[in-house]
Amino acid sequence: MVNNLSVLICDDSMLIRKKLRSTLEKCKCETIYEAENGVQAVEKAKELNPDVIFLDIVMPDKDGITALKEIKAINPDVKVIMASSVGTSDHLKEALSNGAYDFIQKPISLDSVAHIIEKVLKEGNENV
Amino acid sequence: MFSQYFGHYLLNRGLITLDQLADALEYQKSVHVKFGVIAVDEGFMTTGQVEEVHEKQKQVDKRFGEIAVELGYLTEAQVEALISNQKQGHLYLAQALVDRKYMTIDEFGTALSEYKKGFSLSDDQFEAIRNGNIDTLVENILSSEDVSLQEKYGKYISLFAKNMIRFIDSQVYLEVADNSSLESTNWFISQDIVGEASLKTGFSMNEDALLAVASVYAEEDLTVVDALAKDAVSEFLNLHNGIYLVNMSNWGIELTMNPQQIQESTPLYEGSLIVNVHSSKGSFQLVLS
């Protein structure tokens, strides 16, 4: 059954966006938006008000951590999952201290995305 | 990786031809048994557990055995048993060359002894290389050129060799090349690592190599150097550099990296280290400075 989550994928890599979209579709997410850099991520987060955002860290124009801070200032409730190949403890701490919901390390596996979507849906149901 | 490296040593010494090497490496694939397969065969792990460890290996720079022990699937003793089972990996190349009648086993043994003597390897170093220790092999490749190269680039190249094997092709052979061997007409995909140990990293590739690496990484057959193909190679570099940053952070050195750049021609930097990267998917150059 299709879930009602809207998801914004933000990554400068076309390949990652394509793979993440396909993974999210397997997780029954139907409303999926895309952004190619941090500037677009902030604009689309404001305009589309998604429930979940997958946000890369190393990106041109505006990096993921800066975008995260701006997105959380606009919408404190959105669940931002940082998705990066750089999973150092400094990056993790910085992301979590700025309100990131979770962190997944690239290469992104179907299991890690499915686990997060399941967690978000479960929390949503508990809050109803 | 030692099979590829030693195979090229035999080639460079004129002991076998390129065709014979290619044939022997292809042939040994059919007899080479991977660690996970032996673990299942021995009844130590299930195939699901092996899959889980392989997935984890794509994210962290650790050996199969280390991860399996951390996850509680193997004990240290079982890992030791599996290593001794697998450690004769170079014998597969010997077997392939002998089976195909390209060398006798005596000729192979003599070449192996000469290799050890020629590179002034201690017994421990030689044993480590034969047992597939990539760190020691890379140290040997770099130190035979210039001792300072190992200190500057050793960790990076060692990880790169492992990531080529993990993500692109198990048959990898690296060699330090001359600066003049860079082709300015090649595509150049680069990324700068910034911090106390800054590093400029890049791949110089012709169209065929770019498409070959891109197709493997993207898991689809790419036939045109378009945005997706360039992006796939660029993302492989980004992933490798990300894992390198995690390793360096674990060693107490915090680094960051800039977004990747893609250029239609390779800039010829002064003082760069050029490493030829050969694999069954094609050859390209790793450029570091």
CSV table of C-alpha atoms in Angstrom, one decimal:
chain,number,residue,atom,x,y,z
A,1,MET,CA,0.0,0.0,0.0
A,2,VAL,CA,1.3,3.5,-0.9
A,3,ASN,CA,2.2,5.6,2.1
A,4,ASN,CA,1.4,9.3,2.3
A,5,LEU,CA,4.9,10.6,3.0
A,6,SER,CA,6.3,13.3,0.7
A,7,VAL,CA,10.1,13.1,0.3
A,8,LEU,CA,12.6,15.5,-1.0
A,9,ILE,CA,15.9,14.1,-2.3
A,10,CYS,CA,18.8,16.5,-2.4
A,11,ASP,CA,22.0,15.4,-3.9
A,12,ASP,CA,24.3,16.9,-6.6
A,13,SER,CA,24.8,13.4,-8.0
A,14,MET,CA,22.3,12.4,-10.7
A,15,LEU,CA,23.1,8.7,-10.1
A,16,ILE,CA,22.4,9.0,-6.4
A,17,ARG,CA,19.1,10.8,-7.0
A,18,LYS,CA,18.1,8.1,-9.5
A,19,LYS,CA,19.0,5.3,-7.2
A,20,LEU,CA,17.4,6.9,-4.1
A,21,ARG,CA,14.2,7.6,-6.0
A,22,SER,CA,14.0,4.0,-7.1
A,23,THR,CA,14.7,2.8,-3.5
A,24,LEU,CA,12.0,5.1,-2.1
A,25,GLU,CA,9.5,3.8,-4.7
A,26,LYS,CA,10.2,0.3,-3.5
A,27,CYS,CA,9.4,1.6,0.0
A,28,LYS,CA,6.0,2.7,-1.4
A,29,CYS,CA,6.7,6.5,-1.3
A,30,GLU,CA,4.8,8.1,-4.1
A,31,THR,CA,5.4,11.8,-3.7
A,32,ILE,CA,9.1,12.4,-4.4
A,33,TYR,CA,10.8,15.7,-5.2
A,34,GLU,CA,14.4,16.3,-6.2
A,35,ALA,CA,16.9,19.1,-5.7
A,36,GLU,CA,20.5,19.3,-7.0
A,37,ASN,CA,22.2,21.5,-4.5
A,38,GLY,CA,21.8,23.1,-1.1
A,39,VAL,CA,20.2,26.3,-2.4
A,40,GLN,CA,17.5,24.4,-4.2
A,41,ALA,CA,17.0,22.2,-1.2
A,42,VAL,CA,16.2,25.2,1.0
A,43,GLU,CA,13.9,26.7,-1.7
A,44,LYS,CA,12.1,23.4,-2.3
A,45,ALA,CA,11.8,22.6,1.4
A,46,LYS,CA,10.1,26.0,1.9
A,47,GLU,CA,7.8,25.7,-1.2
A,48,LEU,CA,6.9,22.0,-1.0
A,49,ASN,CA,6.9,21.4,2.8
A,50,PRO,CA,8.0,17.7,2.5
A,51,ASP,CA,7.8,15.3,5.5
A,52,VAL,CA,11.2,13.8,4.9
A,53,ILE,CA,14.4,15.1,3.3
A,54,PHE,CA,17.4,13.1,2.3
A,55,LEU,CA,20.3,15.6,2.2
A,56,ASP,CA,23.8,15.1,1.0
A,57,ILE,CA,26.6,17.0,2.8
A,58,VAL,CA,29.3,17.8,0.1
A,59,MET,CA,27.5,19.8,-2.5
A,60,PRO,CA,28.2,22.9,-4.7
A,61,ASP,CA,26.6,26.3,-4.0
A,62,LYS,CA,25.5,25.5,-0.4
A,63,ASP,CA,26.7,22.5,1.6
A,64,GLY,CA,24.3,20.1,3.4
A,65,ILE,CA,25.0,21.3,6.9
A,66,THR,CA,24.3,24.9,6.0
A,67,ALA,CA,21.2,23.9,4.2
A,68,LEU,CA,20.1,21.7,7.2
A,69,LYS,CA,20.3,24.7,9.5
A,70,GLU,CA,18.2,26.9,7.2
A,71,ILE,CA,15.6,24.1,6.6
A,72,LYS,CA,15.2,23.5,10.3
A,73,ALA,CA,14.7,27.2,10.9
A,74,ILE,CA,11.9,27.2,8.3
A,75,ASN,CA,10.3,23.9,9.3
A,76,PRO,CA,11.5,22.5,12.7
A,77,ASP,CA,9.3,19.4,12.2
A,78,VAL,CA,10.7,18.1,8.9
A,79,LYS,CA,12.8,14.9,9.3
A,80,VAL,CA,16.1,15.5,7.6
A,81,ILE,CA,18.3,12.4,7.0
A,82,MET,CA,21.9,13.3,6.1
A,83,ALA,CA,23.2,10.9,3.4
A,84,SER,CA,26.9,11.2,2.8
A,85,SER,CA,30.0,9.2,2.1
A,86,VAL,CA,31.8,11.2,4.9
A,87,GLY,CA,30.6,9.6,8.1
A,88,THR,CA,33.2,11.0,10.4
A,89,SER,CA,32.2,11.5,14.1
A,90,ASP,CA,32.6,15.3,13.5
A,91,HIS,CA,30.1,15.3,10.7
A,92,LEU,CA,27.7,13.1,12.7
A,93,LYS,CA,27.8,15.3,15.7
A,94,GLU,CA,27.4,18.5,13.7
A,95,ALA,CA,24.4,17.1,11.8
A,96,LEU,CA,22.7,15.8,14.9
A,97,SER,CA,23.3,18.9,16.9
A,98,ASN,CA,21.7,20.9,14.1
A,99,GLY,CA,18.5,18.8,14.2
A,100,ALA,CA,19.2,16.0,11.7
A,101,TYR,CA,16.9,13.0,12.3
A,102,ASP,CA,19.3,10.4,11.2
A,103,PHE,CA,22.5,9.8,9.2
A,104,ILE,CA,23.1,7.1,6.5
A,105,GLN,CA,26.4,6.4,4.9
A,106,LYS,CA,26.8,6.0,1.2
A,107,PRO,CA,26.6,3.7,-0.7
A,108,ILE,CA,23.0,3.9,0.3
A,109,SER,CA,21.4,0.5,0.8
A,110,LEU,CA,17.7,-0.4,0.4
A,111,ASP,CA,17.7,-1.7,3.9
A,112,SER,CA,18.9,1.5,5.5
A,113,VAL,CA,16.3,3.6,3.6
A,114,ALA,CA,13.5,1.1,4.3
A,115,HIS,CA,14.4,1.1,8.0
A,116,ILE,CA,14.2,4.9,8.2
A,117,ILE,CA,10.9,5.2,6.3
A,118,GLU,CA,9.4,2.5,8.5
A,119,LYS,CA,10.6,4.4,11.6
A,120,VAL,CA,9.1,7.7,10.3
A,121,LEU,CA,5.8,6.1,9.5
A,122,LYS,CA,5.7,4.3,12.9
A,123,GLU,CA,6.3,7.6,14.7
A,124,GLY,CA,3.7,9.3,12.6
A,125,ASN,CA,1.1,6.7,13.6
A,126,GLU,CA,2.0,6.9,17.3
A,127,ASN,CA,1.4,10.7,17.2
A,128,VAL,CA,-2.0,10.4,15.6
B,1,MET,CA,45.7,-8.4,-5.8
B,2,PHE,CA,49.1,-10.2,-5.5
B,3,SER,CA,48.1,-12.5,-8.5
B,4,GLN,CA,47.7,-9.4,-10.7
B,5,TYR,CA,50.8,-7.8,-9.4
B,6,PHE,CA,53.0,-10.8,-9.7
B,7,GLY,CA,51.5,-11.7,-13.1
B,8,HIS,CA,52.6,-8.3,-14.4
B,9,TYR,CA,56.0,-8.8,-12.9
B,10,LEU,CA,56.3,-12.0,-14.9
B,11,LEU,CA,55.1,-10.1,-18.0
B,12,ASN,CA,57.6,-7.3,-17.5
B,13,ARG,CA,60.4,-9.8,-17.1
B,14,GLY,CA,59.4,-11.4,-20.4
B,15,LEU,CA,58.6,-14.7,-18.7
B,16,ILE,CA,55.0,-14.8,-20.1
B,17,THR,CA,53.2,-12.8,-22.8
B,18,LEU,CA,50.3,-10.4,-22.3
B,19,ASP,CA,47.9,-12.9,-23.9
B,20,GLN,CA,49.1,-15.7,-21.6
B,21,LEU,CA,48.7,-13.4,-18.5
B,22,ALA,CA,45.2,-12.3,-19.5
B,23,ASP,CA,44.2,-16.0,-20.1
B,24,ALA,CA,45.7,-17.2,-16.8
B,25,LEU,CA,44.0,-14.4,-14.8
B,26,GLU,CA,40.7,-15.3,-16.5
B,27,TYR,CA,41.2,-19.0,-15.9
B,28,GLN,CA,42.1,-18.5,-12.2
B,29,LYS,CA,38.8,-16.8,-11.6
B,30,SER,CA,37.2,-20.1,-12.0
B,31,VAL,CA,39.3,-21.7,-9.3
B,32,HIS,CA,39.6,-18.7,-6.9
B,33,VAL,CA,37.4,-19.1,-3.8
B,34,LYS,CA,36.3,-16.1,-1.9
B,35,PHE,CA,36.4,-15.7,1.9
B,36,GLY,CA,32.7,-15.7,2.3
B,37,VAL,CA,32.3,-18.8,0.2
B,38,ILE,CA,34.8,-20.7,2.3
B,39,ALA,CA,33.0,-19.4,5.5
B,40,VAL,CA,29.7,-20.8,4.2
B,41,ASP,CA,31.4,-24.0,3.0
B,42,GLU,CA,32.9,-24.6,6.4
B,43,GLY,CA,29.4,-24.0,8.0
B,44,PHE,CA,30.6,-21.0,10.0
B,45,MET,CA,28.2,-18.5,8.4
B,46,THR,CA,24.9,-18.4,6.5
B,47,THR,CA,24.7,-16.8,3.0
B,48,GLY,CA,22.6,-14.0,4.5
B,49,GLN,CA,25.3,-13.2,7.0
B,50,VAL,CA,27.9,-13.2,4.2
B,51,GLU,CA,25.7,-10.8,2.3
B,52,GLU,CA,25.4,-8.5,5.3
B,53,VAL,CA,29.2,-8.4,5.8
B,54,HIS,CA,29.7,-7.6,2.1
B,55,GLU,CA,27.2,-4.7,2.4
B,56,LYS,CA,29.0,-3.4,5.4
B,57,GLN,CA,32.4,-3.7,3.6
B,58,LYS,CA,31.2,-1.2,1.1
B,59,GLN,CA,30.9,1.4,3.9
B,60,VAL,CA,33.8,0.8,6.1
B,61,ASP,CA,37.4,0.0,5.3
B,62,LYS,CA,37.7,-3.3,7.1
B,63,ARG,CA,38.4,-6.9,6.2
B,64,PHE,CA,35.7,-9.4,5.9
B,65,GLY,CA,36.9,-11.3,9.0
B,66,GLU,CA,37.0,-8.2,11.2
B,67,ILE,CA,33.4,-7.2,10.4
B,68,ALA,CA,32.2,-10.8,10.8
B,69,VAL,CA,33.8,-10.9,14.3
B,70,GLU,CA,32.2,-7.6,15.2
B,71,LEU,CA,28.8,-8.8,14.1
B,72,GLY,CA,29.3,-12.0,16.1
B,73,TYR,CA,29.2,-14.3,13.1
B,74,LEU,CA,32.7,-15.6,13.4
B,75,THR,CA,35.1,-16.1,16.3
B,76,GLU,CA,38.8,-15.0,16.0
B,77,ALA,CA,39.8,-18.7,15.8
B,78,GLN,CA,37.4,-19.3,12.9
B,79,VAL,CA,38.8,-16.3,11.0
B,80,GLU,CA,42.4,-17.7,11.5
B,81,ALA,CA,41.2,-21.0,10.1
B,82,LEU,CA,39.6,-19.3,7.1
B,83,ILE,CA,42.7,-17.2,6.4
B,84,SER,CA,45.0,-20.2,6.4
B,85,ASN,CA,42.5,-21.8,4.0
B,86,GLN,CA,42.5,-18.8,1.7
B,87,LYS,CA,46.1,-17.6,2.0
B,88,GLN,CA,47.5,-19.6,-0.8
B,89,GLY,CA,45.7,-17.2,-3.3
B,90,HIS,CA,48.8,-16.8,-5.4
B,91,LEU,CA,48.8,-20.5,-6.0
B,92,TYR,CA,45.8,-20.1,-8.2
B,93,LEU,CA,47.9,-18.1,-10.6
B,94,ALA,CA,50.6,-20.7,-10.4
B,95,GLN,CA,48.0,-23.4,-11.1
B,96,ALA,CA,46.5,-21.5,-14.0
B,97,LEU,CA,50.0,-20.8,-15.6
B,98,VAL,CA,51.0,-24.5,-15.2
B,99,ASP,CA,47.6,-25.9,-16.3
B,100,ARG,CA,47.9,-23.8,-19.4
B,101,LYS,CA,51.5,-24.9,-19.9
B,102,TYR,CA,52.8,-21.3,-19.9
B,103,MET,CA,55.4,-22.0,-17.2
B,104,THR,CA,56.6,-25.0,-15.2
B,105,ILE,CA,56.0,-25.0,-11.4
B,106,ASP,CA,59.9,-24.7,-11.0
B,107,GLU,CA,60.0,-21.6,-13.2
B,108,PHE,CA,57.2,-20.1,-11.2
B,109,GLY,CA,59.0,-20.8,-7.9
B,110,THR,CA,62.2,-19.4,-9.2
B,111,ALA,CA,60.5,-16.2,-10.4
B,112,LEU,CA,58.8,-15.9,-7.0
B,113,SER,CA,62.2,-16.1,-5.2
B,114,GLU,CA,63.7,-13.5,-7.6
B,115,TYR,CA,60.8,-11.2,-7.0
B,116,LYS,CA,61.4,-11.4,-3.2
B,117,LYS,CA,65.2,-10.8,-3.7
B,118,GLY,CA,64.7,-8.0,-6.3
B,119,PHE,CA,62.4,-5.9,-4.0
B,120,SER,CA,64.6,-6.6,-0.9
B,121,LEU,CA,61.6,-8.0,0.9
B,122,SER,CA,61.9,-9.5,4.4
B,123,ASP,CA,60.2,-12.9,5.0
B,124,ASP,CA,57.4,-11.2,6.9
B,125,GLN,CA,56.8,-8.6,4.2
B,126,PHE,CA,56.8,-11.3,1.5
B,127,GLU,CA,54.5,-13.4,3.5
B,128,ALA,CA,52.1,-10.5,4.0
B,129,ILE,CA,52.1,-9.6,0.3
B,130,ARG,CA,51.5,-13.3,-0.7
B,131,ASN,CA,48.6,-13.4,1.8
B,132,GLY,CA,46.9,-10.5,0.1
B,133,ASN,CA,47.9,-7.7,2.4
B,134,ILE,CA,47.3,-4.7,0.2
B,135,ASP,CA,48.8,-2.2,2.6
B,136,THR,CA,52.2,-4.0,2.4
B,137,LEU,CA,51.9,-4.4,-1.4
B,138,VAL,CA,51.2,-0.7,-2.0
B,139,GLU,CA,54.1,0.2,0.4
B,140,ASN,CA,56.3,-2.0,-1.7
B,141,ILE,CA,55.2,-0.5,-5.0
B,142,LEU,CA,55.7,3.1,-3.7
B,143,SER,CA,58.9,2.5,-1.8
B,144,SER,CA,60.6,0.9,-4.8
B,145,GLU,CA,60.1,4.3,-6.6
B,146,ASP,CA,60.8,6.8,-3.8
B,147,VAL,CA,60.5,6.2,0.0
B,148,SER,CA,58.8,9.6,0.6
B,149,LEU,CA,55.9,8.6,-1.7
B,150,GLN,CA,54.8,6.0,0.9
B,151,GLU,CA,54.5,8.5,3.7
B,152,LYS,CA,52.7,11.0,1.5
B,153,TYR,CA,50.3,8.8,-0.5
B,154,GLY,CA,50.5,5.3,1.0
B,155,LYS,CA,47.3,5.3,3.0
B,156,TYR,CA,45.3,6.9,0.1
B,157,ILE,CA,46.5,4.5,-2.6
B,158,SER,CA,46.2,1.5,-0.4
B,159,LEU,CA,42.5,2.4,0.3
B,160,PHE,CA,42.0,3.2,-3.4
B,161,ALA,CA,43.2,-0.3,-4.4
B,162,LYS,CA,40.8,-1.9,-1.9
B,163,ASN,CA,37.9,0.3,-3.2
B,164,MET,CA,38.7,-0.5,-6.8
B,165,ILE,CA,38.4,-4.2,-5.8
B,166,ARG,CA,35.2,-3.6,-3.7
B,167,PHE,CA,33.3,-1.5,-6.2
B,168,ILE,CA,34.8,-1.9,-9.7
B,169,ASP,CA,36.9,-5.0,-10.4
B,170,SER,CA,38.7,-7.6,-8.4
B,171,GLN,CA,41.5,-7.7,-11.0
B,172,VAL,CA,43.5,-4.6,-10.2
B,173,TYR,CA,47.1,-3.8,-10.9
B,174,LEU,CA,48.7,-0.4,-9.9
B,175,GLU,CA,52.0,1.0,-11.0
B,176,VAL,CA,53.7,4.3,-10.5
B,177,ALA,CA,54.0,6.1,-13.9
B,178,ASP,CA,56.0,8.9,-15.4
B,179,ASN,CA,54.4,12.4,-15.4
B,180,SER,CA,54.8,12.6,-19.1
B,181,SER,CA,52.5,9.7,-19.6
B,182,LEU,CA,49.4,11.9,-18.8
B,183,GLU,CA,47.2,12.5,-21.9
B,184,SER,CA,45.9,16.0,-21.9
B,185,THR,CA,43.0,14.9,-24.2
B,186,ASN,CA,41.5,12.6,-21.5
B,187,TRP,CA,38.6,13.5,-19.3
B,188,PHE,CA,39.6,14.6,-15.8
B,189,ILE,CA,37.4,14.0,-12.8
B,190,SER,CA,38.8,15.5,-9.7
B,191,GLN,CA,38.1,16.4,-6.0
B,192,ASP,CA,40.2,18.4,-3.5
B,193,ILE,CA,40.6,17.2,0.0
B,194,VAL,CA,41.2,20.1,2.3
B,195,GLY,CA,42.8,20.3,5.8
B,196,GLU,CA,46.1,19.7,7.5
B,197,ALA,CA,46.9,16.9,5.0
B,198,SER,CA,45.4,18.5,1.8
B,199,LEU,CA,45.4,16.4,-1.3
B,200,LYS,CA,44.3,17.0,-4.9
B,201,THR,CA,42.8,13.8,-6.3
B,202,GLY,CA,41.7,12.9,-9.8
B,203,PHE,CA,41.1,10.3,-12.5
B,204,SER,CA,42.4,10.9,-16.0
B,205,MET,CA,40.4,8.7,-18.3
B,206,ASN,CA,39.8,8.2,-22.0
B,207,GLU,CA,36.2,7.6,-23.1
B,208,ASP,CA,36.4,3.8,-23.0
B,209,ALA,CA,37.8,3.7,-19.4
B,210,LEU,CA,35.3,6.3,-18.2
B,211,LEU,CA,32.4,4.3,-19.7
B,212,ALA,CA,33.7,1.0,-18.3
B,213,VAL,CA,34.1,2.3,-14.7
B,214,ALA,CA,30.8,4.2,-14.9
B,215,SER,CA,28.9,1.2,-16.1
B,216,VAL,CA,30.1,-1.0,-13.2
B,217,TYR,CA,29.4,1.7,-10.6
B,218,ALA,CA,26.0,2.7,-12.0
B,219,GLU,CA,25.1,-1.0,-12.5
B,220,GLU,CA,23.9,-0.3,-16.0
B,221,ASP,CA,25.3,-0.5,-19.4
B,222,LEU,CA,26.4,3.1,-20.3
B,223,THR,CA,27.6,3.6,-23.9
B,224,VAL,CA,27.8,7.4,-24.2
B,225,VAL,CA,29.8,9.8,-22.1
B,226,ASP,CA,26.8,11.7,-21.0
B,227,ALA,CA,25.9,13.4,-17.7
B,228,LEU,CA,25.0,10.1,-16.0
B,229,ALA,CA,28.3,8.4,-17.0
B,230,LYS,CA,30.4,11.3,-15.8
B,231,ASP,CA,28.4,11.5,-12.6
B,232,ALA,CA,28.9,7.8,-11.9
B,233,VAL,CA,32.7,8.1,-12.1
B,234,SER,CA,32.6,11.3,-10.1
B,235,GLU,CA,30.4,9.6,-7.4
B,236,PHE,CA,32.9,6.7,-7.2
B,237,LEU,CA,35.7,9.2,-6.5
B,238,ASN,CA,33.5,11.0,-4.0
B,239,LEU,CA,32.7,7.7,-2.2
B,240,HIS,CA,36.3,6.6,-2.1
B,241,ASN,CA,37.4,10.0,-0.8
B,242,GLY,CA,34.6,9.9,1.8
B,243,ILE,CA,35.9,6.6,3.2
B,244,TYR,CA,39.4,8.0,3.2
B,245,LEU,CA,38.2,11.0,5.3
B,246,VAL,CA,36.6,8.6,7.8
B,247,ASN,CA,39.9,6.6,8.0
B,248,MET,CA,41.9,9.8,8.5
B,249,SER,CA,39.4,11.0,11.2
B,250,ASN,CA,39.9,7.6,13.0
B,251,TRP,CA,43.6,8.4,13.0
B,252,GLY,CA,43.0,11.8,14.5
B,253,ILE,CA,43.3,13.9,11.3
B,254,GLU,CA,40.1,15.9,10.4
B,255,LEU,CA,39.7,16.7,6.7
B,256,THR,CA,36.9,18.0,4.5
B,257,MET,CA,36.4,17.7,0.8
B,258,ASN,CA,35.1,20.0,-1.9
B,259,PRO,CA,32.5,19.0,-4.5
B,260,GLN,CA,33.9,17.1,-7.5
B,261,GLN,CA,34.9,18.8,-10.8
B,262,ILE,CA,34.7,17.4,-14.3
B,263,GLN,CA,36.9,18.7,-17.1
B,264,GLU,CA,37.1,17.7,-20.7
B,265,SER,CA,40.9,17.8,-20.6
B,266,THR,CA,43.5,16.7,-18.1
B,267,PRO,CA,45.6,19.5,-16.7
B,268,LEU,CA,49.3,18.6,-16.5
B,269,TYR,CA,50.3,19.5,-13.0
B,270,GLU,CA,53.9,19.8,-12.0
B,271,GLY,CA,55.0,17.3,-9.4
B,272,SER,CA,51.9,15.1,-9.4
B,273,LEU,CA,52.1,11.4,-8.6
B,274,ILE,CA,50.7,9.5,-11.5
B,275,VAL,CA,49.5,5.9,-10.8
B,276,ASN,CA,48.5,3.7,-13.7
B,277,VAL,CA,45.4,1.7,-12.8
B,278,HIS,CA,44.9,-1.4,-14.8
B,279,SER,CA,41.9,-3.6,-14.5
B,280,SER,CA,40.0,-6.0,-16.7
B,281,LYS,CA,37.5,-3.2,-17.2
B,282,GLY,CA,40.1,-0.9,-18.7
B,283,SER,CA,43.0,1.4,-17.7
B,284,PHE,CA,43.1,4.9,-16.4
B,285,GLN,CA,45.4,7.1,-14.3
B,286,LEU,CA,45.0,8.2,-10.7
B,287,VAL,CA,46.6,11.7,-10.3
B,288,LEU,CA,47.6,12.9,-6.9
B,289,SER,CA,49.3,16.1,-5.7
